[in-house]
Amino acid sequence: AQRVTQPEKLLSVFKGAPVELKCNYSYSGSPELFWYVQYSRQRLQLLLRHISRESIKGFTADLNKGETSFHLKKPFAQEEDSAMYYCALRSGSARQLTFGSGTQLTV
Amino acid sequence: DVKVTQSSRYLVKRTGEKVFLECVQDMDHENMFWYRQDPGLGLRLIYFSYDVKMKEKGDIPEGYSVSREKKERFSLILESASTNQTSMYLCASSYRDRETQYFGPGTRLLVL
């Protein structure tokens, strides 16, 4: 069975500092990885997905199959980045996602 | 713009009551999902549906059932609410199997 691990429940960084939110997964096949974000009093929304290889709001994430990781990075954190971040995995042809436990980022 | 709505933002129920949570999407999405969101546990999938009258169990289906009689509406039912079902419940939908999931605002349920 697949599993997504976000080792940090809470992460605090100073404005302008680099930020990295860690995500590790366990799945034997080729996964599809996502980052979802929930700002205060807003609904959960997609931030980025690895197949898009795009930068959203300055965030990037690279899928590292060797380390089974999909860490989210931003070089200069902003106050508006404060939110709950969830890493999620879709395995094979599955319709559903498996989410990690989330990391609350405070800038 | 995709709109997923949930019938209530807050609900307070008593132990043993039957509870209905409703979710409606207006974009003709095939897939609909029910999650519960708990601090430290993240989102856990309860049930999902990929077509009218079709459903599949997620990771934590015990104590819950679902109904999808119309494509746009997906209901979560707590047959006999218990205090350990106090949680935030999120509904989501997606157009096709590998498409982005869009979430509703959530229903915070308190079972006394």
mmCIF file of C-alpha atoms in Angstrom:
data_model
loop_
_atom_site.group_PDB
_atom_site.id
_atom_site.type_symbol
_atom_site.label_atom_id
_atom_site.label_comp_id
_atom_site.label_asym_id
_atom_site.label_seq_id
_atom_site.Cartn_x
_atom_site.Cartn_y
_atom_site.Cartn_z
ATOM 1 C CA ALA A 1 0.000 0.000 0.000
ATOM 2 C CA GLN A 2 1.142 3.523 -0.687
ATOM 3 C CA ARG A 3 2.063 5.948 2.046
ATOM 4 C CA VAL A 4 2.941 9.639 2.202
ATOM 5 C CA THR A 5 5.042 11.007 5.040
ATOM 6 C CA GLN A 6 5.439 14.647 5.964
ATOM 7 C CA PRO A 7 7.853 14.585 8.888
ATOM 8 C CA GLU A 8 7.285 18.165 10.074
ATOM 9 C CA LYS A 9 3.942 19.091 11.616
ATOM 10 C CA LEU A 10 5.041 22.682 12.113
ATOM 11 C CA LEU A 11 7.619 24.768 10.271
ATOM 12 C CA SER A 12 8.485 28.378 11.005
ATOM 13 C CA VAL A 13 10.757 30.496 8.826
ATOM 14 C CA PHE A 14 11.594 34.175 8.622
ATOM 15 C CA LYS A 15 10.321 36.291 5.785
ATOM 16 C CA GLY A 16 12.836 36.206 2.951
ATOM 17 C CA ALA A 17 14.414 32.953 4.108
ATOM 18 C CA PRO A 18 14.362 29.794 1.995
ATOM 19 C CA VAL A 19 11.742 27.226 2.849
ATOM 20 C CA GLU A 20 11.598 23.495 2.203
ATOM 21 C CA LEU A 21 8.645 21.322 3.132
ATOM 22 C CA LYS A 22 9.551 17.671 3.108
ATOM 23 C CA CYS A 23 7.508 14.878 1.577
ATOM 24 C CA ASN A 24 8.510 11.247 1.279
ATOM 25 C CA TYR A 25 6.450 8.483 -0.206
ATOM 26 C CA SER A 26 6.410 4.738 -0.435
ATOM 27 C CA TYR A 27 5.042 3.180 -3.588
ATOM 28 C CA SER A 28 6.613 0.582 -5.816
ATOM 29 C CA GLY A 29 5.248 1.849 -9.131
ATOM 30 C CA SER A 30 5.301 5.225 -10.880
ATOM 31 C CA PRO A 31 3.422 7.678 -8.708
ATOM 32 C CA GLU A 32 1.881 11.001 -9.486
ATOM 33 C CA LEU A 33 2.697 13.567 -6.782
ATOM 34 C CA PHE A 34 0.884 16.722 -5.776
ATOM 35 C CA TRP A 35 1.086 19.565 -3.295
ATOM 36 C CA TYR A 36 -2.194 20.979 -1.995
ATOM 37 C CA VAL A 37 -2.427 24.104 0.148
ATOM 38 C CA GLN A 38 -5.034 25.441 2.551
ATOM 39 C CA TYR A 39 -4.800 29.105 3.507
ATOM 40 C CA SER A 40 -6.589 30.324 6.608
ATOM 41 C CA ARG A 41 -10.377 30.250 6.163
ATOM 42 C CA GLN A 42 -10.056 29.052 2.560
ATOM 43 C CA ARG A 43 -10.702 25.706 0.974
ATOM 44 C CA LEU A 44 -8.027 23.229 0.097
ATOM 45 C CA GLN A 45 -6.646 23.799 -3.386
ATOM 46 C CA LEU A 46 -4.041 22.363 -5.703
ATOM 47 C CA LEU A 47 -0.697 24.156 -5.589
ATOM 48 C CA LEU A 48 1.278 22.082 -8.066
ATOM 49 C CA ARG A 49 1.711 18.603 -9.527
ATOM 50 C CA HIS A 50 4.971 17.037 -10.534
ATOM 51 C CA ILE A 51 3.986 16.246 -14.115
ATOM 52 C CA SER A 52 3.414 19.946 -14.797
ATOM 53 C CA ARG A 53 6.980 20.862 -13.848
ATOM 54 C CA GLU A 54 5.860 24.412 -13.212
ATOM 55 C CA SER A 55 6.500 27.009 -10.544
ATOM 56 C CA ILE A 56 3.427 28.297 -8.738
ATOM 57 C CA LYS A 57 3.683 31.326 -6.435
ATOM 58 C CA GLY A 58 7.450 30.818 -6.492
ATOM 59 C CA PHE A 59 7.198 27.226 -5.264
ATOM 60 C CA THR A 60 8.797 24.305 -7.049
ATOM 61 C CA ALA A 61 8.952 20.589 -6.321
ATOM 62 C CA ASP A 62 11.048 17.922 -7.958
ATOM 63 C CA LEU A 63 10.201 14.263 -7.902
ATOM 64 C CA ASN A 64 13.236 12.278 -6.798
ATOM 65 C CA LYS A 65 12.454 8.635 -7.441
ATOM 66 C CA GLY A 66 15.762 7.453 -5.984
ATOM 67 C CA GLU A 67 15.025 9.067 -2.635
ATOM 68 C CA THR A 68 11.243 8.694 -3.036
ATOM 69 C CA SER A 69 10.807 12.348 -2.188
ATOM 70 C CA PHE A 70 8.843 15.302 -3.484
ATOM 71 C CA HIS A 71 9.984 18.235 -1.368
ATOM 72 C CA LEU A 72 8.398 21.655 -1.858
ATOM 73 C CA LYS A 73 10.802 24.575 -2.052
ATOM 74 C CA LYS A 74 10.729 28.330 -2.279
ATOM 75 C CA PRO A 75 13.851 30.494 -2.219
ATOM 76 C CA PHE A 76 12.336 33.485 -0.413
ATOM 77 C CA ALA A 77 9.368 32.931 1.869
ATOM 78 C CA GLN A 78 6.601 35.541 2.070
ATOM 79 C CA GLU A 79 4.078 36.134 4.832
ATOM 80 C CA GLU A 80 1.269 35.123 2.493
ATOM 81 C CA ASP A 81 2.824 31.657 2.202
ATOM 82 C CA SER A 82 1.677 30.855 5.735
ATOM 83 C CA ALA A 83 -0.728 27.941 5.324
ATOM 84 C CA MET A 84 -1.207 24.221 5.783
ATOM 85 C CA TYR A 85 0.498 22.209 3.060
ATOM 86 C CA TYR A 86 -0.372 18.639 2.139
ATOM 87 C CA CYS A 87 1.592 16.315 -0.063
ATOM 88 C CA ALA A 88 -0.494 13.744 -1.950
ATOM 89 C CA LEU A 89 0.121 10.724 -4.138
ATOM 90 C CA ARG A 90 -1.912 9.008 -6.825
ATOM 91 C CA SER A 91 -0.810 5.476 -7.593
ATOM 92 C CA GLY A 92 -1.083 3.891 -11.011
ATOM 93 C CA SER A 93 -4.538 4.256 -12.455
ATOM 94 C CA ALA A 94 -6.209 4.976 -9.128
ATOM 95 C CA ARG A 95 -8.867 7.654 -8.951
ATOM 96 C CA GLN A 96 -8.159 8.540 -5.354
ATOM 97 C CA LEU A 97 -5.320 10.374 -3.649
ATOM 98 C CA THR A 98 -3.369 9.433 -0.556
ATOM 99 C CA PHE A 99 -2.521 12.467 1.557
ATOM 100 C CA GLY A 100 0.209 13.077 4.076
ATOM 101 C CA SER A 101 -0.489 14.443 7.535
ATOM 102 C CA GLY A 102 0.293 18.016 6.534
ATOM 103 C CA THR A 103 2.812 20.713 7.507
ATOM 104 C CA GLN A 104 1.696 24.028 8.967
ATOM 105 C CA LEU A 105 4.022 26.694 7.606
ATOM 106 C CA THR A 106 4.333 30.010 9.439
ATOM 107 C CA VAL A 107 6.322 32.834 7.916
ATOM 108 C CA ASP B 1 -15.117 28.252 -12.171
ATOM 109 C CA VAL B 2 -15.640 24.975 -10.380
ATOM 110 C CA LYS B 3 -17.974 25.171 -7.436
ATOM 111 C CA VAL B 4 -18.228 22.495 -4.782
ATOM 112 C CA THR B 5 -20.671 23.288 -2.024
ATOM 113 C CA GLN B 6 -21.410 21.541 1.243
ATOM 114 C CA SER B 7 -24.765 21.852 2.934
ATOM 115 C CA SER B 8 -23.537 23.026 6.319
ATOM 116 C CA ARG B 9 -20.407 24.731 7.654
ATOM 117 C CA TYR B 10 -21.067 23.638 11.235
ATOM 118 C CA LEU B 11 -23.172 20.851 12.686
ATOM 119 C CA VAL B 12 -23.750 19.745 16.256
ATOM 120 C CA LYS B 13 -25.322 16.322 16.765
ATOM 121 C CA ARG B 14 -25.881 13.920 19.621
ATOM 122 C CA THR B 15 -24.448 10.439 19.931
ATOM 123 C CA GLY B 16 -26.621 7.928 18.131
ATOM 124 C CA GLU B 17 -28.225 10.403 15.752
ATOM 125 C CA LYS B 18 -28.280 9.763 12.021
ATOM 126 C CA VAL B 19 -26.356 12.494 10.249
ATOM 127 C CA PHE B 20 -26.455 13.503 6.598
ATOM 128 C CA LEU B 21 -23.736 15.598 4.993
ATOM 129 C CA GLU B 22 -24.481 16.818 1.497
ATOM 130 C CA CYS B 23 -22.092 17.826 -1.251
ATOM 131 C CA VAL B 24 -23.013 19.326 -4.609
ATOM 132 C CA GLN B 25 -20.799 20.157 -7.574
ATOM 133 C CA ASP B 26 -21.889 22.153 -10.582
ATOM 134 C CA MET B 27 -19.319 21.102 -13.186
ATOM 135 C CA ASP B 28 -20.565 17.692 -14.316
ATOM 136 C CA HIS B 29 -17.671 15.936 -12.579
ATOM 137 C CA GLU B 30 -17.609 12.152 -12.680
ATOM 138 C CA ASN B 31 -15.712 11.550 -9.455
ATOM 139 C CA MET B 32 -16.680 12.684 -5.980
ATOM 140 C CA PHE B 33 -14.897 12.059 -2.697
ATOM 141 C CA TRP B 34 -15.471 12.348 1.030
ATOM 142 C CA TYR B 35 -12.517 12.916 3.375
ATOM 143 C CA ARG B 36 -12.177 13.657 7.023
ATOM 144 C CA GLN B 37 -9.491 16.068 8.127
ATOM 145 C CA ASP B 38 -7.982 15.710 11.584
ATOM 146 C CA PRO B 39 -4.959 17.491 13.082
ATOM 147 C CA GLY B 40 -1.869 15.365 12.826
ATOM 148 C CA LEU B 41 -3.600 12.815 10.623
ATOM 149 C CA GLY B 42 -4.129 14.877 7.491
ATOM 150 C CA LEU B 43 -6.873 13.925 5.073
ATOM 151 C CA ARG B 44 -8.180 10.397 5.095
ATOM 152 C CA LEU B 45 -10.472 9.097 2.391
ATOM 153 C CA ILE B 46 -13.789 7.720 3.608
ATOM 154 C CA TYR B 47 -15.591 6.856 0.364
ATOM 155 C CA PHE B 48 -15.574 7.915 -3.235
ATOM 156 C CA SER B 49 -17.852 7.558 -6.220
ATOM 157 C CA TYR B 50 -16.951 7.427 -9.899
ATOM 158 C CA ASP B 51 -20.473 7.387 -11.307
ATOM 159 C CA VAL B 52 -24.085 7.603 -10.262
ATOM 160 C CA LYS B 53 -24.945 4.794 -7.844
ATOM 161 C CA MET B 54 -21.317 3.602 -7.865
ATOM 162 C CA LYS B 55 -19.164 3.795 -4.768
ATOM 163 C CA GLU B 56 -15.911 2.487 -3.418
ATOM 164 C CA LYS B 57 -14.578 2.336 0.098
ATOM 165 C CA GLY B 58 -11.665 4.482 1.025
ATOM 166 C CA ASP B 59 -9.266 4.005 3.895
ATOM 167 C CA ILE B 60 -11.700 4.553 6.780
ATOM 168 C CA PRO B 61 -15.251 3.599 5.729
ATOM 169 C CA GLU B 62 -16.337 2.081 9.048
ATOM 170 C CA GLY B 63 -19.314 3.866 10.535
ATOM 171 C CA TYR B 64 -20.106 5.703 7.308
ATOM 172 C CA SER B 65 -22.151 5.105 4.189
ATOM 173 C CA VAL B 66 -22.690 7.169 1.052
ATOM 174 C CA SER B 67 -25.291 7.795 -1.582
ATOM 175 C CA ARG B 68 -25.019 9.128 -5.102
ATOM 176 C CA GLU B 69 -28.398 9.190 -6.777
ATOM 177 C CA LYS B 70 -27.576 12.114 -9.066
ATOM 178 C CA LYS B 71 -24.288 12.967 -10.708
ATOM 179 C CA GLU B 72 -23.966 16.335 -9.009
ATOM 180 C CA ARG B 73 -24.763 15.224 -5.461
ATOM 181 C CA PHE B 74 -22.833 12.971 -3.096
ATOM 182 C CA SER B 75 -24.079 12.372 0.420
ATOM 183 C CA LEU B 76 -22.187 11.078 3.424
ATOM 184 C CA ILE B 77 -24.262 9.340 6.060
ATOM 185 C CA LEU B 78 -23.323 8.610 9.633
ATOM 186 C CA GLU B 79 -25.823 5.908 10.581
ATOM 187 C CA SER B 80 -25.324 6.349 14.324
ATOM 188 C CA ALA B 81 -23.018 9.211 15.148
ATOM 189 C CA SER B 82 -20.313 8.668 17.733
ATOM 190 C CA THR B 83 -17.998 11.111 19.471
ATOM 191 C CA ASN B 84 -14.984 9.796 17.556
ATOM 192 C CA GLN B 85 -16.628 11.041 14.374
ATOM 193 C CA THR B 86 -16.205 14.627 15.513
ATOM 194 C CA SER B 87 -14.112 16.062 12.713
ATOM 195 C CA MET B 88 -13.902 18.335 9.686
ATOM 196 C CA TYR B 89 -15.428 16.658 6.637
ATOM 197 C CA LEU B 90 -14.283 17.688 3.175
ATOM 198 C CA CYS B 91 -15.950 16.860 -0.097
ATOM 199 C CA ALA B 92 -14.075 16.952 -3.401
ATOM 200 C CA SER B 93 -14.803 16.292 -7.042
ATOM 201 C CA SER B 94 -12.811 15.763 -10.228
ATOM 202 C CA TYR B 95 -13.783 15.692 -13.867
ATOM 203 C CA ARG B 96 -12.040 12.494 -14.819
ATOM 204 C CA ASP B 97 -9.824 9.982 -13.163
ATOM 205 C CA ARG B 98 -6.514 11.794 -13.362
ATOM 206 C CA GLU B 99 -7.761 15.336 -13.104
ATOM 207 C CA THR B 100 -7.356 17.828 -10.263
ATOM 208 C CA GLN B 101 -9.611 17.429 -7.258
ATOM 209 C CA TYR B 102 -11.623 20.499 -6.263
ATOM 210 C CA PHE B 103 -12.613 20.806 -2.643
ATOM 211 C CA GLY B 104 -15.625 22.168 -0.844
ATOM 212 C CA PRO B 105 -15.363 24.503 2.156
ATOM 213 C CA GLY B 106 -15.812 21.698 4.678
ATOM 214 C CA THR B 107 -18.339 20.819 7.365
ATOM 215 C CA ARG B 108 -17.174 20.870 10.940
ATOM 216 C CA LEU B 109 -19.152 18.227 12.810
ATOM 217 C CA LEU B 110 -19.294 18.032 16.578
ATOM 218 C CA VAL B 111 -20.862 14.910 18.085
ATOM 219 C CA LEU B 112 -21.782 15.277 21.739
#
